[in-house]
Coordinates of N, CA, C and O in Angstrom, one line a residue:
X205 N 0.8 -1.2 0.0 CA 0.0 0.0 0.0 C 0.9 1.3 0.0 O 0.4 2.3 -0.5
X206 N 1.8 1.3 0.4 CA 3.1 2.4 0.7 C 3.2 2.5 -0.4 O 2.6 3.5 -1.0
X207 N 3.9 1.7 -1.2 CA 4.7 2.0 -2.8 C 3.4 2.4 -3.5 O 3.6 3.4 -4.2
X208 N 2.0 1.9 -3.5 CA 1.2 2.4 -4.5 C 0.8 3.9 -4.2 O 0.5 4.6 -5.2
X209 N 0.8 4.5 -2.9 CA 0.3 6.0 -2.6 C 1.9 6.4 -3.0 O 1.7 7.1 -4.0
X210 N 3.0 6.2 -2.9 CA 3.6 6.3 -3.4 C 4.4 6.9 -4.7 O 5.1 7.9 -5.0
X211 N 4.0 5.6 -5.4 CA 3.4 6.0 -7.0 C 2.3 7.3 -7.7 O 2.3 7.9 -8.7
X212 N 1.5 7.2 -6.4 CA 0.1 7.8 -6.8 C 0.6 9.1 -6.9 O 0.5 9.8 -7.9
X213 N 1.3 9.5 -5.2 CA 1.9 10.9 -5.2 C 2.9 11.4 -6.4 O 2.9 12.5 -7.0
X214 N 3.7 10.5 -6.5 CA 4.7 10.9 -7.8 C 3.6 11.3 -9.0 O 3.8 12.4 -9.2
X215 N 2.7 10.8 -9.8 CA 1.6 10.8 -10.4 C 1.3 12.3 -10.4 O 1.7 13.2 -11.2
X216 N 0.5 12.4 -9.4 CA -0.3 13.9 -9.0 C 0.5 15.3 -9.0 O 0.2 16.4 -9.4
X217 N 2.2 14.6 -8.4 CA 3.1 15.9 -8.5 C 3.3 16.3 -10.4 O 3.3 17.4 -10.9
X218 N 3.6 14.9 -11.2 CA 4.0 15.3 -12.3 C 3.4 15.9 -12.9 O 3.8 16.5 -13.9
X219 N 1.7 15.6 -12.5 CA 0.8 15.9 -13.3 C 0.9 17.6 -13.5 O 1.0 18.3 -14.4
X220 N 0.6 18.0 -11.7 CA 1.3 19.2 -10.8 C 2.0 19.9 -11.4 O 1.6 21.0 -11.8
X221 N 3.3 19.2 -11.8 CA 4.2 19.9 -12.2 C 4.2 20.8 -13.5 O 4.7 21.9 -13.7
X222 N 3.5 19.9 -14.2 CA 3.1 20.1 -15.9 C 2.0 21.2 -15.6 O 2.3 22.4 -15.6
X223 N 1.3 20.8 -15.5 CA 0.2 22.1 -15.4 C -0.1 23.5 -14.5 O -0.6 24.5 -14.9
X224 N 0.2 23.3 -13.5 CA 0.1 24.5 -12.1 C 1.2 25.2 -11.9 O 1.1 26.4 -11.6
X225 N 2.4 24.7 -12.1 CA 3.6 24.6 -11.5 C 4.1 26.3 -12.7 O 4.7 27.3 -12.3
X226 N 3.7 26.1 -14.0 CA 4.0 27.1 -15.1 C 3.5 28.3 -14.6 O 3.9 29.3 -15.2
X227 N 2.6 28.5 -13.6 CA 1.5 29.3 -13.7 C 1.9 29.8 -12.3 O 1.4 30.9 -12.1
X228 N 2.6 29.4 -11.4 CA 3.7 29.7 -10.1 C 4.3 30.2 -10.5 O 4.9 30.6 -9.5
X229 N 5.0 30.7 -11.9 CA 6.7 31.0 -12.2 C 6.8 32.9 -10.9 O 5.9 33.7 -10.8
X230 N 7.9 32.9 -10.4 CA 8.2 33.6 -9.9 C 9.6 34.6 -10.6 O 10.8 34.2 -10.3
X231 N 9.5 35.4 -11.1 CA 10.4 36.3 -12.1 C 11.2 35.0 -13.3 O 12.4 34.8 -13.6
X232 N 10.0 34.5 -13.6 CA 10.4 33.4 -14.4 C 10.7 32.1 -14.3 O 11.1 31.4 -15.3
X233 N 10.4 31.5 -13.0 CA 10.9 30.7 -12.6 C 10.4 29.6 -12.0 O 11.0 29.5 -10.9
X234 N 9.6 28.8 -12.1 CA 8.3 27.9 -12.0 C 9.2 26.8 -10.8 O 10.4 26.8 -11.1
X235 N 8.9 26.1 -9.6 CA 9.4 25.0 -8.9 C 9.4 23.9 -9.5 O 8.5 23.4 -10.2
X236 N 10.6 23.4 -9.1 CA 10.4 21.6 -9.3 C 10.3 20.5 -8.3 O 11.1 19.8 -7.8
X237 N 8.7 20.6 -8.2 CA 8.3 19.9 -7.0 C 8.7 18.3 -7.2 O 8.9 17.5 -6.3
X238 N 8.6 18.1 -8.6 CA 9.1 16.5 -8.6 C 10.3 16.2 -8.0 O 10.6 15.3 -7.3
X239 N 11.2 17.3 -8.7 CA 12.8 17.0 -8.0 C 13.1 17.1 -6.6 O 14.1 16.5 -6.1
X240 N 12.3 17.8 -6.0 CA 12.1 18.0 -4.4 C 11.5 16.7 -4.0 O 12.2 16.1 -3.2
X241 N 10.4 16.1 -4.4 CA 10.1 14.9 -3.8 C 10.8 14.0 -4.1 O 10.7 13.0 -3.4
X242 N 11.6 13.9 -5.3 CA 12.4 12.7 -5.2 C 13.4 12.8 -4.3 O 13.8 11.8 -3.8
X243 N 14.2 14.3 -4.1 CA 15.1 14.4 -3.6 C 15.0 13.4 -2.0 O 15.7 12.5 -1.5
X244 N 13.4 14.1 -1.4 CA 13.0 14.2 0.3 C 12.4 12.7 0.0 O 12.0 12.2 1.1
X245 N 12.3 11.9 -0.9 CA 12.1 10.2 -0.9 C 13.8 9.4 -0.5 O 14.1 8.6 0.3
X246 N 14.6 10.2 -1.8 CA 15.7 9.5 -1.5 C 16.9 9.2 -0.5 O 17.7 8.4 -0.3
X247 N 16.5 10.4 0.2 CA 17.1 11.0 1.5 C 16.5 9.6 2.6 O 17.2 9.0 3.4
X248 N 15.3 9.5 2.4 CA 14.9 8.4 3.5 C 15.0 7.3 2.7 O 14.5 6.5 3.4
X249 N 15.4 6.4 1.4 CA 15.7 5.5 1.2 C 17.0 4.6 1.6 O 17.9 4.9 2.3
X250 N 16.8 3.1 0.6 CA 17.8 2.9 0.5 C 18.8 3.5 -0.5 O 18.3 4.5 -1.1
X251 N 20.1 3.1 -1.0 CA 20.3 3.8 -2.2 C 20.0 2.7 -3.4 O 20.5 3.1 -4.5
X252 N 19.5 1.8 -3.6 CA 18.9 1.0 -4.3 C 17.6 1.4 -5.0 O 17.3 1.7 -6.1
X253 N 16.5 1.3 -3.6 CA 15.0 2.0 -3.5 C 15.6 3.5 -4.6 O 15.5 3.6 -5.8
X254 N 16.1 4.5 -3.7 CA 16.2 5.8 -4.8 C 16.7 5.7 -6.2 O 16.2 6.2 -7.2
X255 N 17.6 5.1 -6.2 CA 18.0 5.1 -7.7 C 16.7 4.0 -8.7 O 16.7 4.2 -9.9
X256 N 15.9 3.2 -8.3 CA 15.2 3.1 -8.8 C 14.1 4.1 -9.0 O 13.4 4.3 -10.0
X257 N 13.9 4.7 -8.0 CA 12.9 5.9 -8.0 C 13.4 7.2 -8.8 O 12.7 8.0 -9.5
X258 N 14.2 7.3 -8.6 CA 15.1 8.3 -9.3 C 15.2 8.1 -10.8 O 15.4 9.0 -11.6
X259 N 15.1 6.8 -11.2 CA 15.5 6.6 -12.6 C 14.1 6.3 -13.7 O 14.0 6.3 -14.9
X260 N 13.0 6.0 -12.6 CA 11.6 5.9 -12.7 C 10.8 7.7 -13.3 O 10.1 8.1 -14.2
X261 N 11.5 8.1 -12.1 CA 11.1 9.8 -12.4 C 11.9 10.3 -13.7 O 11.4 10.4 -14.8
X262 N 13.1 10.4 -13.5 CA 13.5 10.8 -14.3 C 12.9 10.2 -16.2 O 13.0 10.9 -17.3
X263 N 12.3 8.8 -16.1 CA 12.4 8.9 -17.5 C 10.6 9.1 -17.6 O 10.1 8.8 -18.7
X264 N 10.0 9.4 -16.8 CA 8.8 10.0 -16.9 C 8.7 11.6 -17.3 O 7.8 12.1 -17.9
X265 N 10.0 12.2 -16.8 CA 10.4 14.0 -17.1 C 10.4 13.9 -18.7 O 9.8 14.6 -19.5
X266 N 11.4 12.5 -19.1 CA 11.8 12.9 -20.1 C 10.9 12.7 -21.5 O 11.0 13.1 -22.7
X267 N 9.9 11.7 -20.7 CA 8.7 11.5 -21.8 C 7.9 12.7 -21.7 O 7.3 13.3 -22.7
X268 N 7.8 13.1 -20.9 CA 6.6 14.5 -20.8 C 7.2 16.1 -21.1 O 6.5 17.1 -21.2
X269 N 8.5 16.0 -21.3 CA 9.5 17.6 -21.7 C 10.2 17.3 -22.6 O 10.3 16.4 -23.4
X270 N 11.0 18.4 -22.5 CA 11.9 18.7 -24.0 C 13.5 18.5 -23.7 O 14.0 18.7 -22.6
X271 N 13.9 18.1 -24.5 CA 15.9 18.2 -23.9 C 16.0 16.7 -24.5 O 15.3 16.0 -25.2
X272 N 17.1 16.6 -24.0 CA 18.0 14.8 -24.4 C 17.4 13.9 -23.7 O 17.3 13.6 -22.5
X273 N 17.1 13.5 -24.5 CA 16.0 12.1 -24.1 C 17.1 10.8 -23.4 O 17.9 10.1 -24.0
X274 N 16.7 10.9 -22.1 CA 17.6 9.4 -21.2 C 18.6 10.7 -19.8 O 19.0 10.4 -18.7
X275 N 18.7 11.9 -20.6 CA 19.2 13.3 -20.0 C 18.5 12.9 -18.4 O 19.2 12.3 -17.5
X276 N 17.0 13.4 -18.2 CA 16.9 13.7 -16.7 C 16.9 12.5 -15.9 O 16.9 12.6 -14.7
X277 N 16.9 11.2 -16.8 CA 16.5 10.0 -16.1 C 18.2 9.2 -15.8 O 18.2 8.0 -15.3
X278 N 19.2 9.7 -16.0 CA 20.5 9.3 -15.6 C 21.2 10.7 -14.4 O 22.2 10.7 -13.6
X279 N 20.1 11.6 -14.7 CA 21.3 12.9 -13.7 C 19.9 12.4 -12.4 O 20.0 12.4 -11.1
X280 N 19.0 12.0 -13.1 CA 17.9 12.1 -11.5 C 18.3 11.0 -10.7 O 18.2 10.9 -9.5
X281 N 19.0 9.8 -11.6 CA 19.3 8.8 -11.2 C 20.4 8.5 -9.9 O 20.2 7.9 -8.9
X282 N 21.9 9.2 -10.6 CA 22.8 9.6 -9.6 C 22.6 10.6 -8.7 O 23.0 10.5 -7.5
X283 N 21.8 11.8 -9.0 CA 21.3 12.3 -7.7 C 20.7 11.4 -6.8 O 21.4 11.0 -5.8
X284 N 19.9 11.1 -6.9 CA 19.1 9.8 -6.1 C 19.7 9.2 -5.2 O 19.5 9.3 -4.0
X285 N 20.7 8.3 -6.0 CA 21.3 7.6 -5.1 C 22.7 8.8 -4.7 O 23.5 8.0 -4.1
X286 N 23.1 9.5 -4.7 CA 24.1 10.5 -4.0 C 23.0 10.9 -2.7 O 23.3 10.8 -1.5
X287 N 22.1 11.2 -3.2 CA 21.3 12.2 -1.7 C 21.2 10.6 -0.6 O 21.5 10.5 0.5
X288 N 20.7 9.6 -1.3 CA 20.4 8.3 -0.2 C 22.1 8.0 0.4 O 22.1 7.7 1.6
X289 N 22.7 8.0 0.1 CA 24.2 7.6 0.5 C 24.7 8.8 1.4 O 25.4 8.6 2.3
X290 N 24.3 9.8 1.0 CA 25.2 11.0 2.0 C 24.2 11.3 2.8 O 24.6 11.7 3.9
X291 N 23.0 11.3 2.8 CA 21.6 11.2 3.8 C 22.0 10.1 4.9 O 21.6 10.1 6.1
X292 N 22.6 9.3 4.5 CA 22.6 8.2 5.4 C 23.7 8.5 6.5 O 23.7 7.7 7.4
X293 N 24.6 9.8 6.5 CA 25.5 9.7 7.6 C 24.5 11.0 8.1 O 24.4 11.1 9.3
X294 N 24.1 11.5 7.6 CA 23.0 12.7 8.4 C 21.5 12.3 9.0 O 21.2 11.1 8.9
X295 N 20.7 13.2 9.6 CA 19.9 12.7 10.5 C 18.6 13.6 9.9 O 18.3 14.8 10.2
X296 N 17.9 12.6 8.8 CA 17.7 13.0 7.8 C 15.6 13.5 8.3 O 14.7 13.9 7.5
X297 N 15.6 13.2 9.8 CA 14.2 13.2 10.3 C 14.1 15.0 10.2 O 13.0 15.5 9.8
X298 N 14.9 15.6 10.3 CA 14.8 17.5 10.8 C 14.1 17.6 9.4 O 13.9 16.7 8.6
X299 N 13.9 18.7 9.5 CA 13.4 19.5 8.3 C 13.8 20.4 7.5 O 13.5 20.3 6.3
X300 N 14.3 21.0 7.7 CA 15.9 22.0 7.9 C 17.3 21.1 7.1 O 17.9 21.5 6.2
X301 N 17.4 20.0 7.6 CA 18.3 19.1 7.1 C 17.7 18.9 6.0 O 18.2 19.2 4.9
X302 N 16.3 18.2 6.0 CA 16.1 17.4 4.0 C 16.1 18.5 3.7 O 17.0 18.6 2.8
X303 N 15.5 19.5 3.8 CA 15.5 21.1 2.9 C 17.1 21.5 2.3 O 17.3 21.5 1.1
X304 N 18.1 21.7 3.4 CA 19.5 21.3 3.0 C 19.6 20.9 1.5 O 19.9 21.6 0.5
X305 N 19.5 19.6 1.8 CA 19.5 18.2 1.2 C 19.2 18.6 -0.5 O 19.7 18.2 -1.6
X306 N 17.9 19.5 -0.2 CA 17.2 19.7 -1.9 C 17.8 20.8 -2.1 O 17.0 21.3 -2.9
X307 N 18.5 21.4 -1.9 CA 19.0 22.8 -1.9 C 20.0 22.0 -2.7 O 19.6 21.4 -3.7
X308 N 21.1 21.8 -2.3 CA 22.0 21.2 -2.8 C 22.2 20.1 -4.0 O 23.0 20.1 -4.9
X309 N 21.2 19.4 -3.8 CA 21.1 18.5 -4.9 C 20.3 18.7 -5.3 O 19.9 17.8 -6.0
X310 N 19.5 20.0 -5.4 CA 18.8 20.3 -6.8 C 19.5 21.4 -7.5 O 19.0 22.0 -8.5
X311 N 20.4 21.8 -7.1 CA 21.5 22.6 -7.6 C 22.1 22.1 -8.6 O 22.2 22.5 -9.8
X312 N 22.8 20.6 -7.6 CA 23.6 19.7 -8.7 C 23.2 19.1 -10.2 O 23.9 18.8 -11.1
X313 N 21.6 19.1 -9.8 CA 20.7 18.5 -10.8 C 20.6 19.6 -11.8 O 21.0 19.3 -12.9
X314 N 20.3 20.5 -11.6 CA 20.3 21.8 -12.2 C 21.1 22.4 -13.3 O 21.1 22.7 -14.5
X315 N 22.2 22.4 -12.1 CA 23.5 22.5 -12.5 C 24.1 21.1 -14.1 O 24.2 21.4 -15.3
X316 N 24.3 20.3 -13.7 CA 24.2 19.0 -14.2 C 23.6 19.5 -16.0 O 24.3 19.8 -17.0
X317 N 22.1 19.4 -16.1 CA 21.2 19.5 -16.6 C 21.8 20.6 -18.1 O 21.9 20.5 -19.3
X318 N 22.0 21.9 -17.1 CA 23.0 22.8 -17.7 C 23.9 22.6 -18.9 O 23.9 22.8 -20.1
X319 N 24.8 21.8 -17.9 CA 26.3 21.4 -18.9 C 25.9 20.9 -19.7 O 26.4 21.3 -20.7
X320 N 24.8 19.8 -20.0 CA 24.6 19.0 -20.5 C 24.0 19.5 -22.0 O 24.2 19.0 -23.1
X321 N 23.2 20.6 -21.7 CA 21.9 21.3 -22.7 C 23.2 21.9 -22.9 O 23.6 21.4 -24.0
X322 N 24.3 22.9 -22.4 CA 25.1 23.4 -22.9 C 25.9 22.9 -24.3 O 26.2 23.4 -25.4
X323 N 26.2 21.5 -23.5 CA 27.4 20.8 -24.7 C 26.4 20.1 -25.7 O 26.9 19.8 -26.8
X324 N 25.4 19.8 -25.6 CA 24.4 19.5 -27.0 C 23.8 20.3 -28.0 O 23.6 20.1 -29.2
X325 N 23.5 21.2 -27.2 CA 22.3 22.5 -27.9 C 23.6 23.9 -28.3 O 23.3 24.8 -29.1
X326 N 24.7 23.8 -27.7 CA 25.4 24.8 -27.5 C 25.1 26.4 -27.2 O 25.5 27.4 -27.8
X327 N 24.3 26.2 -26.1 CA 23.4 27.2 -26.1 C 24.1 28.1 -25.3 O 25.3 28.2 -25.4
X328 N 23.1 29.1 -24.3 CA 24.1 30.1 -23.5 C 25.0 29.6 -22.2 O 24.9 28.5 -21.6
X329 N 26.0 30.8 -22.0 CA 26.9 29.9 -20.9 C 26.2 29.6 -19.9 O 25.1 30.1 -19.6
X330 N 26.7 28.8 -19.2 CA 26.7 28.1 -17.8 C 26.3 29.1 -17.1 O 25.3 29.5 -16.6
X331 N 27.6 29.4 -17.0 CA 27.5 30.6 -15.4 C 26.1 31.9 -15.6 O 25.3 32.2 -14.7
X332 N 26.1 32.3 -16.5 CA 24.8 32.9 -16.9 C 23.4 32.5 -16.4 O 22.6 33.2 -15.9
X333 N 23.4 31.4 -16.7 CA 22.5 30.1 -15.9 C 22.4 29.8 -15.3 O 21.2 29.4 -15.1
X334 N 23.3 29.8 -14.2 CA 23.7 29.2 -13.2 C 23.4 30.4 -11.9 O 22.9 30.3 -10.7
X335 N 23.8 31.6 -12.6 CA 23.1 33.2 -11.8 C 21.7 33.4 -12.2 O 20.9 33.6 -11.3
X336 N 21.2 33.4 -13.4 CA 19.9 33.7 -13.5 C 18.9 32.7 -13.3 O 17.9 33.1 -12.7
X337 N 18.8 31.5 -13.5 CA 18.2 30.5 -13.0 C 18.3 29.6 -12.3 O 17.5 29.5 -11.3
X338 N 19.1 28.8 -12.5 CA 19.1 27.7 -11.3 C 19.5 28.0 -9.7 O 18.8 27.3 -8.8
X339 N 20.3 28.7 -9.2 CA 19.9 29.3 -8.2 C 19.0 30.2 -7.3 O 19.0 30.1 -6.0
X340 N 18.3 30.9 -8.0 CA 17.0 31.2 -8.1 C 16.0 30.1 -8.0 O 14.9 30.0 -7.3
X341 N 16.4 29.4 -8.7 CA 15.5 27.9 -9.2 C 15.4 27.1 -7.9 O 14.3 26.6 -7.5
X342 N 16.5 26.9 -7.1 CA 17.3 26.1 -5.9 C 16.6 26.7 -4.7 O 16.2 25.8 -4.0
X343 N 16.4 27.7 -4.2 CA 15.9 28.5 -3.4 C 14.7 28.8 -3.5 O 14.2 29.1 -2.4
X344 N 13.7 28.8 -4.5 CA 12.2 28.1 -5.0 C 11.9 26.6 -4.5 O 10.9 26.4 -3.8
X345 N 12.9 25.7 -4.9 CA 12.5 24.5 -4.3 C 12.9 24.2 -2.9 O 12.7 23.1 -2.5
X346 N 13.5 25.0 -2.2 CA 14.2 25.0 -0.8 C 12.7 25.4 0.0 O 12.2 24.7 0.9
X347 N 12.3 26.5 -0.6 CA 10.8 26.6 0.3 C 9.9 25.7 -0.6 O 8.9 26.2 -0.3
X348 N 9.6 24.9 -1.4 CA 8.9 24.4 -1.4 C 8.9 23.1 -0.9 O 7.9 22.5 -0.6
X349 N 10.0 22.5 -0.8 CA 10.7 20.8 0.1 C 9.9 21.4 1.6 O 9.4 20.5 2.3
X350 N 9.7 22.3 2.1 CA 9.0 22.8 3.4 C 8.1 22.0 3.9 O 8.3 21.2 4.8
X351 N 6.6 22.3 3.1 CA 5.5 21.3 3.0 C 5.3 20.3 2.5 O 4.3 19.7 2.6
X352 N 6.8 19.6 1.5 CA 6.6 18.4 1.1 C 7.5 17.7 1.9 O 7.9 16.6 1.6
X353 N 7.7 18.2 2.8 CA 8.4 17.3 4.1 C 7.9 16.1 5.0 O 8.4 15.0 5.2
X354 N 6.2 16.9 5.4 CA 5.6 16.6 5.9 C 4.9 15.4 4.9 O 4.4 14.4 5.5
X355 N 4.7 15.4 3.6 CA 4.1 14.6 2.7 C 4.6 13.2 2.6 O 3.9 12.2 2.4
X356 N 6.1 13.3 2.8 CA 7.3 12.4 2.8 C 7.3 11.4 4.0 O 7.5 10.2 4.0
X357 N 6.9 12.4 5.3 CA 6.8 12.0 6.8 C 5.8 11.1 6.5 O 6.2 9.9 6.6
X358 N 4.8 11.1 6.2 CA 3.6 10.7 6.0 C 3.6 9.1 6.0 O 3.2 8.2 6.7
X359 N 4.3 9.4 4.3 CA 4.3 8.4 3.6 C 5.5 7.1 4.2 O 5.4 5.9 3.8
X360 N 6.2 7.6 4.8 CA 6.9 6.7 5.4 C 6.5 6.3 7.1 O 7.3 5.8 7.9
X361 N 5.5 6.5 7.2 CA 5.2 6.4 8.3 C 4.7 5.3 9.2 O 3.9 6.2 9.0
X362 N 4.4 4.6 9.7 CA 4.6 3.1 10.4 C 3.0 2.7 10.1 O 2.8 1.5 10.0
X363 N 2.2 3.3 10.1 CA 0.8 2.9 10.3 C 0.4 2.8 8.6 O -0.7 2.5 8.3
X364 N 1.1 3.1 8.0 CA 0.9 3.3 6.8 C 1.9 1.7 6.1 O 1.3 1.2 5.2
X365 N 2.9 1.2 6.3 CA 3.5 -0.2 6.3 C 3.1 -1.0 6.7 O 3.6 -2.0 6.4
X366 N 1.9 -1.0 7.7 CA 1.2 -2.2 7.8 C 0.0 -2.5 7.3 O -0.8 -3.3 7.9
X367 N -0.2 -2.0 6.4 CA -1.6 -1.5 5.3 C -1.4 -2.6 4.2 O -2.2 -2.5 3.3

């Protein structure tokens, strides 16, 4: 029952993401709540569980958007499993901490995503990007990991595994 609400929630965010999330943009700049919940899933996984989740999300991004196809579903992937592996020496229950957590690794993801659109599309520089959006971008999803904290708590929560 866990993995299916689970599922369900990843579902609802992407749907989320696609449609509501454009219509949030803040001086251009819409959140990525998927990347935030995968981030605050992987943080409480194993690094197995995340990188499957991570690689699940990711090639769901890449069927529903634009860019290098196999692109979000290999950087969501190693993120995934980087946030479950370095989550594991931190004390990943605070709030404050997984917020951290997406801050950083949706940076990386960001960042990542960047180079990547850079060296295929040869489009504008990095660092350009790097100031005008994705940091901006990273601090959008910092407050938004806030209330998907609690979503996360939820879902991992004991009364909910024996269902």
């Amino acid at each position: 029952m866990k993995k299916i609400l689970t599922v369900a929630a990843f579902v609802i965010l992407i749907v989320f993401q696609i449609s509501v999330c454009e219509h949030l943009k803040i001086a251009g700049i819409s959140p990525n709540i998927v990347l935030a919940f995968t981030i605050l899933i992987s943080i409480n996984s194993s690094a197995l569980t995340a990188g499957a989740i991570g690689c699940s999300v990711g090639l769901a991004l890449d069927a529903l958007c634009y860019g290098v196809v196999g692109c979000n579903a290999l950087i969501m992937l190693y993120i995934s499993v980087g946030a479950s592996v370095v989550a594991s020496k931190f004390y990943s229950e605070n709030i404050f901490v997984s917020a951290i957590f997406v801050l950083i690794f949706g940076f990386l993801f960001d960042f990542s995503r960047a180079v990547v659109n850079n060296i295929v599309f040869d489009s504008i520089s990095v660092s350009y990007i790097t100031l005008r959006y994705i940091l901006p971008g990273c601090l959008y999803n910092f407050l938004v990991s806030l209330p998907l904290f609690y979503v996360v708590r939820w879902l991992k929560n004991e009364y909910i595994r024996g269902i």
